[in-house]
């Protein structure tokens, strides 16, 4: 069942890989290719289980490309006294930083203390030091408390008349969709197989026990059956749909809440560091996070009952964020015209009677159905490794009970994720210098190398060797386009890119963070043409991919 791992996530070999699946039996079938499913695939495969994962859209197209993109201990959960949650995700943050330093990067965060704000001077100081303690925060990254003048010097754009002081602490920024794909690539190195655009439409039972799934490959319009000794439902916001299919939607159920982020040009909100601030007249807080040429802001938290695929920001969501931001940073006066992109995500939370969206717990839960289906929901991006460990522990226990098979314990705390093999995070700048020098003859700049390294880590060199080849063959296009093409080829060959959306939204985040560049260079047509040369794409599919992308491109600014 093992396959050449370099081919496992190649769109070029996808059809052949799918063809081999029909009627196979795996130890574990995972439904859902968000961070939860990806984490489970890595955990299971690294313990030696034969594992296959199915994702009905693209990997991370659900919630896992739509978060605030922070690997954090969840300071605000301390207010809800979720001490064990804060401790677990806080410790996970340190593990992730060690295992994936190329995509998990420290970011200084300012927490202004304001008049009548949700946190007072002493409670902020106390909360931040409890946070430091629980999450075993490194000495150099412990919180510091500051008076009004210093806080305003840190961030002169703050509404000065309400600021009483501030706390400085560290959060970690990531790219959720890239983290998901890097975890999947690592799982593939351990023998897991993963397929995007393959939907699980039904379960197969024998004697009332679930023994397999009916899968449908949307790319080749082809249905097939796959069998699994264990089946885990990690479908995020869709978890209850599958529990319903399994006739096991009883007891606890999901409560979806929508969270929106908007993106404005950095020069319109030129913050000196990220800020976590009170929303005026609401008992919530919001993030403002600078990232390269943009600053992103969010989020909202409202109960959601509409269709689950492709949630969008509404005018009300955007106005709420703009109003909250303009109050806290009065000089900037952001308007709808400043919004150059946005995204909306659905939190798959566990319902609790009488609690508002923001009060619902972010803890994960496992549901065990009589048929044997194991479902997992809730939780956070940050805690995905521990969630996976808990789910696979159940799988392992059951396999032992049923067949006396002993399987080793979780080892993922020591597994480097994707291209993250660096002695320490501090080694990354040296690596960037070294690669820039190595490829200097190709005319590539340090900034371009750094951009790749903070996405692909050590796989940057694979991309640059493709780039070398592209440069020789494609003298008709600019260096920027040659580099884009190399990145795209890498995506198609190693990260299962099949469409414009896969590449410009999930693999590279360009729709969110560099939308004006896409427009300026008519990037979508260039990309489509190139994908069509790498893969067999029917004219019908090409049309479909282009219109899918145009729809997304417009939706992110259409409120
Ligand atoms: P998803 O990513 O939704 O994955 C489930 C997948 O299952 C989907 O891709 C879906 O297409 C697939 N699927 C569904 N049905 C089927 C089927 N029948 N067959 C095959 N596939 C199927 N966490 C943090 O740690 N830090 C943050 O900063 C943070 N910010 C957030 C901000 C917002 C606005 C939101 C909404 C969440 C945030 N979170 C954050 C939480 C975090 O994003 C989620 O907990 C996490 O992404 C959930 O991942 P998942 O894999 O469970 O779900």
XYZ file of C-alpha atoms in Angstrom, residues 30 411 458:
3
model
C -9.815 10.107 7.883
C 5.850 10.604 18.594
C 14.099 23.905 3.299
